[in-house]
Tab-separated table of C-alpha atoms in Angstrom:
chain	number	residue	atom	x	y	z
A	27	ILE	CA	22.264	-59.838	-46.445
A	28	ALA	CA	19.866	-57.328	-47.265
A	29	GLY	CA	21.294	-55.275	-50.226
A	30	ILE	CA	21.857	-54.972	-54.129
A	31	THR	CA	22.870	-57.943	-56.485
A	32	GLN	CA	24.246	-56.867	-59.724
A	33	ALA	CA	24.988	-58.979	-62.275
A	34	PRO	CA	27.268	-59.889	-64.361
A	35	THR	CA	30.497	-58.755	-62.401
A	36	SER	CA	32.653	-58.600	-65.297
A	37	GLN	CA	31.891	-59.132	-68.856
A	38	ILE	CA	33.911	-58.959	-72.136
A	39	LEU	CA	31.281	-57.592	-74.843
A	40	ALA	CA	32.159	-57.359	-78.822
A	41	ALA	CA	30.853	-53.908	-80.252
A	42	GLY	CA	27.545	-54.215	-81.401
A	43	ARG	CA	26.363	-56.775	-78.739
A	44	ARG	CA	23.683	-56.153	-76.715
A	45	MET	CA	24.044	-56.355	-73.122
A	46	THR	CA	21.502	-55.768	-70.167
A	47	LEU	CA	23.048	-55.552	-66.773
A	48	ARG	CA	20.566	-57.544	-64.338
A	49	CYS	CA	19.993	-55.189	-60.758
A	50	THR	CA	17.578	-56.266	-57.465
A	51	GLN	CA	17.486	-55.238	-54.390
A	52	ASP	CA	15.694	-56.554	-51.277
A	53	MET	CA	15.416	-53.342	-49.255
A	54	ARG	CA	11.849	-52.154	-50.770
A	55	HIS	CA	12.839	-49.046	-51.563
A	56	ASN	CA	11.228	-47.274	-53.900
A	57	ALA	CA	14.329	-45.568	-55.705
A	58	MET	CA	16.626	-46.902	-58.235
A	59	TYR	CA	20.179	-45.245	-59.641
A	60	TRP	CA	22.263	-47.052	-62.784
A	61	TYR	CA	25.741	-44.849	-62.527
A	62	ARG	CA	28.885	-45.320	-64.885
A	63	GLN	CA	32.021	-44.716	-63.135
A	64	ASP	CA	35.032	-43.614	-65.426
A	65	LEU	CA	38.873	-42.776	-64.449
A	66	GLY	CA	39.079	-39.070	-63.784
A	67	LEU	CA	35.048	-38.523	-64.014
A	68	GLY	CA	33.920	-39.693	-61.093
A	69	LEU	CA	30.201	-41.247	-60.976
A	70	ARG	CA	27.678	-39.924	-63.677
A	71	LEU	CA	23.934	-40.690	-63.645
A	72	ILE	CA	22.440	-42.637	-66.670
A	73	HIS	CA	18.733	-43.553	-65.706
A	74	TYR	CA	16.875	-43.684	-62.632
A	75	SER	CA	13.490	-44.653	-61.180
A	76	ASN	CA	11.514	-43.486	-58.305
A	77	THR	CA	8.869	-45.383	-58.502
A	78	ALA	CA	7.840	-49.261	-60.086
A	79	GLY	CA	6.988	-48.230	-63.298
A	80	THR	CA	8.322	-44.827	-64.159
A	81	THR	CA	11.832	-44.078	-65.519
A	82	GLY	CA	14.146	-41.019	-65.538
A	83	LYS	CA	17.186	-40.396	-67.929
A	84	GLY	CA	20.115	-39.208	-66.578
A	85	GLU	CA	23.625	-37.121	-66.716
A	86	VAL	CA	24.617	-39.453	-69.785
A	87	PRO	CA	21.452	-41.482	-71.138
A	88	ASP	CA	22.514	-41.774	-74.552
A	89	GLY	CA	22.829	-45.862	-75.882
A	90	TYR	CA	21.096	-47.359	-72.386
A	91	SER	CA	17.341	-47.514	-71.586
A	92	VAL	CA	15.878	-49.021	-68.359
A	93	SER	CA	12.667	-50.293	-67.179
A	94	ARG	CA	11.063	-50.985	-63.785
A	95	ALA	CA	8.545	-53.168	-63.965
A	96	ASN	CA	8.515	-53.879	-59.745
A	97	THR	CA	10.270	-52.174	-56.692
A	98	ASP	CA	13.012	-54.691	-56.822
A	99	ASP	CA	14.354	-55.151	-60.497
A	100	PHE	CA	15.891	-52.622	-62.240
A	101	PRO	CA	18.008	-53.803	-65.375
A	102	LEU	CA	20.490	-51.692	-67.449
A	103	THR	CA	20.407	-52.029	-71.175
A	104	LEU	CA	22.835	-51.524	-73.731
A	105	ALA	CA	21.337	-52.184	-77.566
A	106	SER	CA	24.021	-52.176	-79.470
A	107	ALA	CA	27.481	-51.415	-76.611
A	108	VAL	CA	29.870	-49.504	-78.477
A	109	PRO	CA	33.710	-49.104	-76.775
A	110	SER	CA	33.018	-46.156	-74.774
A	111	GLN	CA	30.406	-47.660	-72.940
A	112	THR	CA	33.441	-49.586	-71.330
A	113	SER	CA	32.958	-48.565	-68.096
A	114	VAL	CA	32.486	-49.591	-64.343
A	115	TYR	CA	28.391	-50.182	-63.640
A	116	PHE	CA	27.151	-49.609	-59.714
A	117	CYS	CA	23.516	-49.721	-59.170
A	118	ALA	CA	21.714	-47.805	-56.231
A	119	SER	CA	18.755	-47.402	-54.381
A	120	SER	CA	17.124	-44.968	-52.066
A	121	ARG	CA	14.586	-45.081	-49.567
A	122	GLU	CA	13.866	-41.565	-49.565
A	123	THR	CA	14.069	-39.602	-53.150
A	124	ASN	CA	15.289	-36.123	-51.605
A	125	THR	CA	18.212	-37.227	-49.658
A	126	GLY	CA	21.235	-38.233	-51.936
A	127	GLU	CA	21.399	-41.771	-49.446
A	128	LEU	CA	22.311	-44.345	-51.542
A	129	PHE	CA	22.912	-47.881	-51.633
A	130	PHE	CA	25.262	-48.551	-54.445
A	131	GLY	CA	25.867	-52.368	-55.555
A	132	GLU	CA	29.510	-53.332	-55.753
A	133	GLY	CA	29.313	-52.634	-59.533
A	134	SER	CA	29.586	-54.564	-62.711
A	135	ARG	CA	32.750	-53.776	-64.455
A	136	LEU	CA	31.726	-54.203	-68.424
A	137	THR	CA	34.837	-53.897	-71.530
A	138	VAL	CA	33.919	-53.356	-75.156
A	139	LEU	CA	36.017	-54.320	-77.802
B	28	ASP	CA	31.087	-27.101	-66.583
B	29	GLN	CA	31.834	-29.083	-62.985
B	30	GLN	CA	29.335	-28.232	-60.125
B	31	VAL	CA	31.358	-30.726	-57.522
B	32	LYS	CA	34.922	-30.181	-57.860
B	33	GLN	CA	37.195	-31.999	-55.692
B	34	ASN	CA	40.260	-30.243	-56.758
B	35	SER	CA	43.173	-32.843	-54.980
B	36	PRO	CA	43.120	-36.034	-56.814
B	37	SER	CA	45.372	-37.831	-54.284
B	38	LEU	CA	46.381	-37.391	-50.337
B	39	SER	CA	48.219	-39.534	-47.970
B	40	VAL	CA	48.370	-39.212	-44.239
B	41	GLN	CA	50.310	-40.851	-41.246
B	42	GLU	CA	48.338	-42.771	-39.273
B	43	GLY	CA	46.988	-40.930	-36.513
B	44	ARG	CA	47.257	-37.385	-38.270
B	45	ILE	CA	44.228	-35.916	-39.720
B	46	SER	CA	43.500	-36.390	-42.976
B	47	ILE	CA	41.748	-33.230	-44.591
B	48	LEU	CA	39.302	-33.627	-48.087
B	49	ASN	CA	37.852	-30.875	-49.341
B	50	CYS	CA	34.833	-30.299	-51.734
B	51	ASP	CA	33.945	-26.771	-54.073
B	52	TYR	CA	30.809	-26.138	-55.638
B	53	THR	CA	29.183	-23.919	-57.783
B	54	ASN	CA	25.540	-23.791	-57.416
B	55	SER	CA	23.788	-22.065	-54.401
B	56	MET	CA	20.934	-24.090	-55.161
B	57	PHE	CA	22.600	-27.393	-53.417
B	58	ASP	CA	21.195	-27.536	-49.501
B	59	TYR	CA	22.235	-31.376	-48.922
B	60	PHE	CA	25.882	-32.492	-49.230
B	61	LEU	CA	27.088	-35.341	-48.697
B	62	TRP	CA	30.663	-38.148	-48.553
B	63	TYR	CA	30.733	-41.486	-49.603
B	64	LYS	CA	33.838	-44.088	-49.280
B	65	LYS	CA	34.608	-46.833	-52.119
B	66	TYR	CA	37.416	-49.285	-51.545
B	67	PRO	CA	38.699	-51.118	-54.589
B	68	ALA	CA	36.002	-53.789	-56.495
B	69	GLU	CA	33.230	-52.276	-53.886
B	70	GLY	CA	30.466	-50.096	-54.478
B	71	PRO	CA	30.842	-46.540	-52.809
B	72	THR	CA	29.070	-46.307	-49.264
B	73	PHE	CA	27.502	-43.241	-47.585
B	74	LEU	CA	29.676	-41.669	-44.739
B	75	ILE	CA	28.240	-38.151	-44.025
B	76	SER	CA	25.998	-35.531	-44.779
B	77	ILE	CA	25.246	-32.150	-43.863
B	78	SER	CA	22.147	-30.055	-44.750
B	79	SER	CA	23.032	-26.786	-45.539
B	80	ILE	CA	21.169	-24.696	-42.751
B	81	LYS	CA	24.858	-26.412	-40.612
B	82	ASP	CA	27.769	-25.411	-41.204
B	83	LYS	CA	29.207	-28.971	-39.176
B	84	ASN	CA	27.975	-32.663	-38.336
B	85	GLU	CA	30.032	-35.112	-36.653
B	86	ASP	CA	30.034	-39.069	-36.586
B	87	GLY	CA	33.002	-40.561	-34.464
B	88	ARG	CA	35.848	-39.718	-36.819
B	89	PHE	CA	34.186	-38.037	-38.922
B	90	THR	CA	32.896	-34.371	-38.904
B	91	VAL	CA	32.236	-32.632	-42.169
B	92	PHE	CA	32.214	-28.731	-42.137
B	93	LEU	CA	30.308	-26.358	-44.310
B	94	ASN	CA	31.152	-22.901	-45.731
B	95	LYS	CA	28.232	-21.243	-47.696
B	96	SER	CA	29.456	-18.380	-48.325
B	97	ALA	CA	32.587	-20.001	-49.767
B	98	LYS	CA	30.774	-22.918	-51.195
B	99	HIS	CA	33.284	-25.072	-49.806
B	100	LEU	CA	32.796	-28.427	-47.870
B	101	SER	CA	35.102	-30.711	-45.845
B	102	LEU	CA	35.790	-33.564	-44.307
B	103	HIS	CA	38.082	-33.783	-41.238
B	104	ILE	CA	39.299	-37.499	-40.115
B	105	VAL	CA	40.981	-37.738	-36.878
B	106	PRO	CA	42.837	-39.885	-36.136
B	107	SER	CA	43.633	-41.300	-40.015
B	108	GLN	CA	43.470	-45.341	-39.411
B	109	PRO	CA	45.431	-47.452	-42.563
B	110	GLY	CA	41.557	-48.965	-42.694
B	111	ASP	CA	39.905	-45.274	-44.342
B	112	SER	CA	42.840	-45.407	-47.650
B	113	ALA	CA	40.068	-45.527	-49.988
B	114	VAL	CA	38.568	-42.974	-52.774
B	115	TYR	CA	36.060	-40.449	-51.134
B	116	PHE	CA	33.627	-38.734	-53.401
B	117	CYS	CA	31.523	-35.387	-52.496
B	118	ALA	CA	28.790	-34.739	-53.513
B	119	ALA	CA	26.264	-32.568	-53.457
B	120	SER	CA	21.873	-32.605	-54.425
B	121	GLY	CA	18.897	-29.615	-54.416
B	122	GLY	CA	17.407	-31.156	-51.650
B	123	THR	CA	13.821	-29.433	-52.096
B	124	GLN	CA	14.688	-28.230	-55.807
B	125	GLY	CA	14.999	-31.953	-56.695
B	126	GLY	CA	15.439	-35.409	-55.783
B	127	SER	CA	18.004	-37.521	-55.502
B	128	GLU	CA	18.323	-38.062	-59.654
B	129	LYS	CA	19.441	-34.642	-59.012
B	130	LEU	CA	22.289	-35.740	-57.421
B	131	VAL	CA	25.780	-34.362	-58.382
B	132	PHE	CA	29.340	-36.544	-57.524
B	133	GLY	CA	32.602	-34.915	-57.443
B	134	LYS	CA	35.336	-36.814	-59.629
B	135	GLY	CA	36.891	-38.482	-56.587
B	136	THR	CA	40.082	-37.899	-54.110
B	137	LYS	CA	41.663	-41.349	-53.368
B	138	LEU	CA	43.241	-41.377	-49.833
B	139	THR	CA	45.862	-43.549	-48.374
B	140	VAL	CA	46.739	-43.655	-45.234
B	141	ASN	CA	50.136	-44.750	-44.605
B	142	PRO	CA	51.215	-47.317	-41.145
């Protein structure tokens, strides 16, 4: 089934550790995004990439980095995790970059202790 | 400052009745509006959208209304079904003023449809 695959589904991590959340799409969408969802705060954009080889900062980029070496993969890295990064992380992609119609993965629940 | 506001955190309706979810926005540059539905332990899924050149868009049981002068949009679900129980996110984007990276989400409204 075409779509977005995120891994891991869930992870408990000690503070200070490095963590990479993986995201792969098979829809050949140019644009990809990482959001975090926190209770009472909705969905907030962390980083995005409009095409392979380019990335940009979203609303809450601090403490996170991304890379876009190819069209399909868009990993999100926490260099040194902190408890405030406990959240559910959603990767998304879009066929067009100007409509807001996104396809989301099923999420990665990260707990930083 | 919240640019997209969903002031009702939750809504409960009876099966068969109408569900009305509301959303207000502050940025007059927004020209494309979307609703997403999210079930527990799943990612959000796109539901319906409307461009600022329209005031209504209908897709089956779902209709979105846009009132630009009031900076208000609403999602109507008629008739409501128990499977519609989910969190609904309103979102807005700047269209030609920005790409999908400019998409701004509301905090969501949890809809419960009781059998």
